CSV table of C-alpha atoms and ligand atoms in Angstrom, one decimal:
chain,number,residue,atom,x,y,z
W,202,MET,CA,54.1,-27.7,24.1
W,203,GLU,CA,56.5,-25.2,22.6
W,204,ILE,CA,58.3,-26.4,19.5
W,205,ILE,CA,62.1,-25.9,19.7
W,206,ASN,CA,63.9,-24.3,16.8
W,207,TRP,CA,67.1,-26.3,17.2
W,208,LYS,CA,69.0,-24.5,14.5
W,209,GLU,CA,68.3,-21.1,16.1
W,210,LEU,CA,68.9,-22.4,19.6
W,211,LEU,CA,72.2,-24.2,18.9
W,212,TYR,CA,73.8,-21.6,16.6
W,213,PRO,CA,75.2,-19.3,19.4
W,214,TYR,CA,76.5,-22.4,21.2
W,215,GLU,CA,78.3,-23.6,18.1
W,216,GLN,CA,79.9,-20.1,17.8
W,217,ALA,CA,80.9,-20.3,21.5
W,218,VAL,CA,82.5,-23.7,21.1
W,219,GLU,CA,84.5,-22.5,18.1
W,220,GLU,CA,85.7,-19.4,20.0
W,221,LEU,CA,86.6,-21.2,23.2
W,222,LEU,CA,88.4,-23.9,21.3
W,223,LEU,CA,90.5,-21.3,19.5
W,224,LYS,CA,91.2,-19.4,22.8
W,225,PHE,CA,92.4,-22.4,24.7
W,226,LYS,CA,94.4,-23.9,21.8
W,227,SER,CA,96.2,-20.6,21.3
W,228,LEU,CA,96.9,-20.4,25.1
W,229,ASP,CA,98.7,-23.8,24.7
W,230,ARG,CA,100.5,-22.6,21.5
W,231,GLU,CA,101.6,-19.4,23.2
W,232,CYS,CA,103.1,-21.3,26.2
W,233,ARG,CA,105.1,-23.5,23.8
W,234,HIS,CA,106.2,-20.5,21.7
W,235,LEU,CA,107.5,-18.8,24.9
W,236,GLY,CA,109.2,-21.9,25.9
W,237,ILE,CA,107.2,-22.2,29.1
W,238,TYR,CA,105.6,-25.4,30.3
W,239,SER,CA,102.0,-25.8,28.9
W,240,PRO,CA,99.7,-27.6,31.3
W,241,VAL,CA,97.3,-28.2,28.4
W,242,ASP,CA,97.9,-31.4,26.5
W,243,SER,CA,94.9,-31.2,24.1
W,244,VAL,CA,91.6,-29.4,23.8
W,245,THR,CA,88.4,-30.6,22.2
W,246,GLY,CA,84.9,-29.1,22.0
W,247,ARG,CA,81.5,-30.4,21.3
W,248,LEU,CA,77.9,-29.3,20.9
W,249,LYS,CA,75.4,-31.3,22.9
W,250,ARG,CA,73.1,-33.2,20.5
W,251,PRO,CA,69.3,-32.3,20.6
W,252,ALA,CA,68.5,-35.9,21.7
W,253,SER,CA,70.9,-35.6,24.7
W,254,ILE,CA,69.5,-32.1,25.5
W,255,LEU,CA,65.9,-33.5,25.5
W,256,ASP,CA,67.0,-36.5,27.7
W,257,LYS,CA,68.6,-34.2,30.2
W,258,ALA,CA,65.6,-31.8,30.1
W,259,GLY,CA,63.3,-34.8,30.7
W,260,ARG,CA,65.4,-36.1,33.6
W,261,LYS,CA,65.6,-32.8,35.3
W,262,GLN,CA,62.1,-31.7,34.4
W,263,ILE,CA,63.3,-28.6,32.6
W,264,PRO,CA,60.6,-27.0,30.4
W,265,PRO,CA,61.7,-26.1,26.8
W,266,GLU,CA,61.7,-22.3,27.5
W,267,LYS,CA,64.2,-22.9,30.4
W,268,ILE,CA,66.7,-25.1,28.5
W,269,GLU,CA,69.2,-22.3,27.8
W,270,GLU,CA,69.0,-21.1,31.4
W,271,GLU,CA,69.2,-24.5,33.1
W,272,ILE,CA,71.2,-26.9,30.9
W,273,GLU,CA,74.8,-25.7,31.4
W,274,ASP,CA,76.6,-28.0,29.1
W,275,ILE,CA,75.1,-27.4,25.6
W,276,ALA,CA,78.5,-26.0,24.7
W,277,GLY,CA,81.3,-28.1,26.2
W,278,ILE,CA,85.0,-27.7,26.1
W,279,ARG,CA,87.3,-30.5,27.4
W,280,ILE,CA,90.9,-29.8,28.3
W,281,LEU,CA,93.1,-32.8,28.8
W,282,CYS,CA,96.3,-32.7,30.9
W,283,GLN,CA,99.2,-35.1,31.2
W,284,PHE,CA,99.4,-34.9,35.0
W,285,VAL,CA,96.9,-34.3,37.8
W,286,GLU,CA,99.0,-31.4,39.0
W,287,ASP,CA,98.4,-29.6,35.7
W,288,ILE,CA,94.7,-29.5,36.3
W,289,GLN,CA,95.0,-26.8,39.0
W,290,LYS,CA,97.2,-24.8,36.7
W,291,VAL,CA,94.5,-24.9,34.0
W,292,VAL,CA,91.8,-24.0,36.6
W,293,ASP,CA,93.9,-20.9,37.6
W,294,MET,CA,94.3,-20.0,33.9
W,295,VAL,CA,90.5,-20.1,33.5
W,296,ARG,CA,90.0,-18.1,36.8
W,297,SER,CA,92.3,-15.3,35.6
W,298,ARG,CA,90.5,-14.8,32.3
W,299,THR,CA,88.5,-11.6,31.8
W,300,ASP,CA,86.6,-12.8,28.8
W,301,MET,CA,84.4,-15.2,30.7
W,302,THR,CA,82.7,-15.3,34.1
W,303,ILE,CA,82.9,-18.4,36.4
W,304,LEU,CA,79.5,-19.3,37.8
W,305,GLU,CA,80.3,-22.6,39.5
W,306,GLU,CA,83.2,-25.0,40.0
W,307,ARG,CA,82.7,-28.7,40.6
W,308,ASP,CA,85.7,-30.7,41.9
W,309,TYR,CA,85.0,-34.3,41.1
W,310,ILE,CA,88.7,-35.1,41.7
W,311,THR,CA,88.6,-34.4,45.4
W,312,ASN,CA,85.0,-35.5,45.5
W,313,THR,CA,85.1,-38.5,43.2
W,314,LYS,CA,81.6,-39.5,42.0
W,315,PRO,CA,80.2,-42.8,43.2
W,316,SER,CA,80.5,-44.1,39.6
W,317,GLY,CA,84.3,-43.5,39.9
W,318,TYR,CA,84.1,-40.4,37.6
W,319,ARG,CA,87.0,-37.9,38.2
W,320,SER,CA,87.2,-34.5,36.5
W,321,TYR,CA,87.1,-30.8,37.3
W,322,HIS,CA,84.1,-28.9,35.9
W,323,ILE,CA,83.8,-25.1,35.5
W,324,ILE,CA,80.5,-23.6,34.5
W,325,ILE,CA,81.0,-20.3,32.8
W,326,LYS,CA,78.9,-17.4,31.4
W,327,TYR,CA,80.4,-16.5,28.0
W,328,PRO,CA,79.5,-13.3,26.1
W,329,LEU,CA,79.0,-13.5,22.4
W,330,SER,CA,78.6,-11.0,19.7
W,331,THR,CA,76.0,-12.4,17.4
W,332,ALA,CA,74.4,-11.0,14.2
W,333,LEU,CA,71.3,-10.2,16.4
W,334,GLY,CA,73.4,-8.4,19.0
W,335,PRO,CA,75.2,-9.4,22.2
W,336,LYS,CA,74.2,-12.7,23.9
W,337,GLU,CA,75.4,-14.5,27.0
W,338,ILE,CA,75.4,-18.3,27.0
W,339,LEU,CA,76.4,-20.9,29.6
W,340,ALA,CA,79.2,-23.4,28.8
W,341,GLU,CA,80.9,-26.2,30.7
W,342,ILE,CA,84.7,-26.6,30.8
W,343,GLN,CA,85.8,-30.1,31.8
W,344,ILE,CA,89.4,-30.4,32.9
W,345,ARG,CA,90.9,-33.9,33.4
W,346,THR,CA,94.0,-36.0,32.8
W,347,ASN,CA,94.3,-38.4,29.8
W,348,ALA,CA,93.8,-41.3,32.2
W,349,MET,CA,90.6,-39.9,33.7
W,350,ASN,CA,89.4,-39.2,30.2
W,351,PHE,CA,90.2,-42.8,29.0
W,352,TRP,CA,88.0,-44.1,31.8
W,353,ALA,CA,85.2,-41.6,31.5
W,354,THR,CA,84.8,-42.1,27.7
W,355,ALA,CA,84.6,-45.8,28.1
W,356,GLU,CA,82.1,-45.6,31.0
W,357,HIS,CA,80.0,-43.0,29.1
W,358,SER,CA,79.7,-45.4,26.2
W,359,LEU,CA,78.7,-48.3,28.5
W,360,ARG,CA,76.3,-46.1,30.4
W,361,TYR,CA,74.7,-45.1,27.1
W,362,LYS,CA,74.5,-48.7,25.9
W,363,TYR,CA,72.9,-50.0,29.0
W,364,SER,CA,70.7,-46.9,29.5
W,365,GLY,CA,72.3,-46.1,32.8
W,366,ASN,CA,71.8,-49.7,34.2
W,367,ILE,CA,75.3,-51.2,33.7
W,368,PRO,CA,75.3,-54.9,34.8
W,369,GLU,CA,76.8,-55.4,38.3
W,370,GLU,CA,79.7,-57.6,37.1
W,371,LEU,CA,80.7,-55.0,34.4
W,372,GLN,CA,80.2,-52.2,37.0
W,373,GLU,CA,82.7,-53.9,39.3
W,374,ARG,CA,85.3,-54.2,36.5
W,375,LEU,CA,84.7,-50.5,35.7
W,376,THR,CA,85.3,-49.6,39.3
W,377,ASN,CA,88.6,-51.6,39.1
W,378,CYS,CA,89.5,-49.7,35.9
W,379,ALA,CA,88.8,-46.4,37.7
W,380,GLU,CA,91.2,-47.4,40.5
W,381,ALA,CA,93.8,-48.4,37.9
W,382,ALA,CA,93.5,-45.0,36.2
W,383,PHE,CA,93.9,-43.3,39.6
W,384,ARG,CA,97.0,-45.3,40.3
W,385,LEU,CA,98.4,-44.6,36.8
W,386,ASP,CA,98.0,-40.8,37.5
W,387,ARG,CA,99.7,-41.2,40.8
W,388,GLU,CA,102.6,-43.2,39.4
W,389,MET,CA,103.0,-40.7,36.5
W,390,ALA,CA,103.2,-37.9,39.0
W,391,THR,CA,106.3,-39.5,40.5
W,392,ILE,CA,108.2,-39.3,37.2
W,393,ARG,CA,106.7,-36.0,36.1
W,394,GLU,CA,109.9,-34.1,36.2
W,395,GLU,CA,111.8,-36.7,34.3
W,396,ILE,CA,109.1,-36.8,31.6
W,397,THR,CA,108.7,-33.0,31.2
W,398,ASN,CA,112.5,-32.6,31.0
W,399,ALA,CA,112.6,-35.2,28.2
W,400,GLN,CA,109.7,-33.4,26.4
W,401,ARG,CA,111.4,-30.0,26.7
W,402,LEU,CA,114.7,-31.5,25.3
W,403,ASN,CA,112.7,-33.0,22.4
W,404,GLU,CA,111.1,-29.6,21.6
W,405,ILE,CA,114.5,-27.8,21.7
W,406,ARG,CA,116.0,-30.5,19.5
W,407,ASN,CA,113.1,-30.2,17.0
W,408,SER,CA,113.3,-26.5,16.8
W,409,MET,CA,117.1,-26.5,16.4
W,410,THR,CA,116.8,-29.1,13.6
W,411,ALA,CA,114.1,-27.0,11.9
W,412,ASN,CA,116.4,-24.0,12.1
W,413,ILE,CA,119.4,-25.9,10.8
W,414,LEU,CA,117.4,-27.3,7.8
W,415,ASP,CA,116.1,-23.8,7.1
W,416,ASN,CA,119.6,-22.3,7.1
W,417,ILE,CA,121.0,-25.1,4.9
W,418,GLN,CA,118.2,-24.4,2.4
W,419,LYS,CA,119.1,-20.7,2.4
W,420,LEU,CA,122.8,-21.4,2.1
W,421,HIS,CA,122.3,-23.6,-1.0
W,422,PHE,CA,121.6,-20.5,-3.0
W,423,VAL,CA,124.7,-18.6,-2.0
W,424,ALA,CA,127.5,-20.9,-0.7
W,425,LYS,CA,130.0,-22.7,-2.8
W,426,LEU,CA,129.2,-26.3,-3.9
W,427,GLU,CA,132.2,-27.8,-1.9
W,428,ASP,CA,131.2,-25.8,1.2
W,429,MET,CA,127.6,-27.1,0.9
W,430,ASP,CA,129.0,-30.6,0.5
W,431,SER,CA,130.9,-30.4,3.8
W,432,ILE,CA,128.0,-28.7,5.6
W,433,ASN,CA,125.7,-31.5,4.6
W,434,LYS,CA,128.2,-34.2,5.6
W,435,GLU,CA,128.7,-32.4,9.0
W,436,PHE,CA,125.0,-32.3,9.5
W,437,VAL,CA,124.6,-36.0,8.9
W,438,GLU,CA,127.5,-36.7,11.4
W,439,VAL,CA,126.0,-34.4,14.1
W,440,TRP,CA,122.5,-35.8,13.6
W,441,ASN,CA,123.7,-39.4,13.9
W,442,SER,CA,125.8,-38.6,17.0
W,443,GLN,CA,122.5,-37.8,18.9
W,444,ASP,CA,124.6,-35.3,20.8
W,445,MET,CA,122.6,-32.2,21.8
W,446,GLU,CA,125.8,-30.2,22.5
W,447,LYS,CA,127.1,-30.9,18.9
W,448,LEU,CA,123.7,-30.0,17.5
W,449,ARG,CA,123.7,-26.7,19.4
W,450,THR,CA,127.2,-25.9,18.2
W,451,PHE,CA,126.4,-26.8,14.6
W,452,ASN,CA,123.2,-24.7,14.8
W,453,GLU,CA,125.1,-21.7,16.0
W,454,LYS,CA,127.8,-22.2,13.4
W,455,LEU,CA,125.1,-22.1,10.6
W,456,ASN,CA,123.4,-19.1,12.2
W,457,VAL,CA,126.7,-17.2,11.9
W,458,LEU,CA,127.4,-18.5,8.3
W,459,THR,CA,123.9,-17.4,7.2
W,460,GLU,CA,124.5,-14.0,8.8
W,461,VAL,CA,127.9,-13.7,7.0
W,462,TYR,CA,126.2,-14.5,3.6
W,463,ARG,CA,123.3,-12.2,4.7
W,464,VAL,CA,120.6,-14.6,3.4
R,554,0O2,P1,77.1,-35.8,27.9
R,554,0O2,O1,76.6,-36.9,26.9
R,554,0O2,O2,78.5,-35.9,28.2
R,554,0O2,O3,76.6,-34.5,27.4
R,554,0O2,P2,74.0,-35.0,36.3
R,554,0O2,O4,72.7,-34.9,35.8
R,554,0O2,O5,74.2,-34.6,37.8
R,554,0O2,O6,74.8,-36.2,36.0
R,554,0O2,P3,74.9,-32.3,35.7
R,554,0O2,O7,74.1,-31.8,36.9
R,554,0O2,O8,74.6,-31.6,34.4
R,554,0O2,O9,74.8,-33.9,35.5
R,554,0O2,O10,76.4,-32.0,36.0
R,554,0O2,P4,77.7,-32.9,36.2
R,554,0O2,O11,77.5,-33.9,37.2
R,554,0O2,O12,78.7,-31.9,36.4
R,554,0O2,O13,77.8,-33.6,34.8
R,554,0O2,C1,77.9,-33.0,33.5
R,554,0O2,C2,78.7,-33.9,32.6
R,554,0O2,O14,79.8,-34.5,33.3
R,554,0O2,C3,78.0,-35.1,32.0
R,554,0O2,O15,77.2,-34.7,30.9
R,554,0O2,C4,79.1,-36.0,31.6
R,554,0O2,O16,79.7,-35.5,30.4
R,554,0O2,C5,80.1,-35.8,32.7
R,554,0O2,N1,79.8,-36.8,33.8
R,554,0O2,C6,79.2,-36.5,35.0
R,554,0O2,N2,79.2,-37.7,35.7
R,554,0O2,C7,79.7,-38.6,35.0
R,554,0O2,C8,79.9,-40.1,35.2
R,554,0O2,O17,79.6,-40.6,36.2
R,554,0O2,N3,80.5,-40.7,34.1
R,554,0O2,C9,80.9,-40.1,33.0
R,554,0O2,N4,81.4,-40.9,32.0
R,554,0O2,N5,80.7,-38.8,32.7
R,554,0O2,C10,80.1,-38.1,33.7
R,554,0O2,P5,75.9,-35.5,30.5
R,554,0O2,O18,74.8,-34.6,30.2
R,554,0O2,O19,75.6,-36.6,31.5
R,554,0O2,O20,76.3,-36.3,29.2
């Protein structure tokens, strides 16, 4: 039997996870920077552990020399969304990328697994530039909502604990939890607009506040002491009023003032 050099086998996958994480995280950051809605709530990545690779190879009767070809999730990226509707947007983002090729899509949201598992999987071929030259590896992107993830993570731990044979009574409760997660996603969808508007407002408020504080700091060096005193007082007043319009006006006023002092 061939001995697997795990370090050598896993190294390119580790590189792929790092690159993919960076790419999807920066996609999210870019959306936020441009002020457009980001369907990505968070991104994580993981390298499958050797024990888990061996388990899967054993289960699927995959010989060691075929592991790279046949185990598609040695490198795994998980993209979490707030709302079910966002999943399709992320799928479209992945489909439009030119730096990876989609090999297969598995829609376990439309076709929920008998376990209750819901998630959208995309298997990609990803080109790497390694020290030994170019190499293409397979990776799995799982896209799901936070509610779907909550359930899947708990079920995964139980499945692992009971080696796949979860006791019937517990399985029943897990099925109820899967239904509750499904209902939560459905309910959240009905107030989606309300939530995203509130989040957008919060982001605007945060960025205006950061700008105001930045301008106040700059003005400290150039403005008169009594002027700074009244600016600071006004800021406290505006802040305590919780009034977005007042915050906007004050922000503009400080922008102009900073411009006048050319700081
Ligand atoms: P790990 O520990 O996450 O790496 P299969 O053998 O059919 O189950 P296959 O053919 O590789 O798996 O593809 P599939 O069904 O798309 O599943 C790949 C991964 O999806 C799994 O990896 C899990 O992470 C997740 N998954 C699939 N089904 C379930 C499920 O019923 N419950 C939970 N919690 N996760 C699931 P691994 O290798 O099983 O495990």
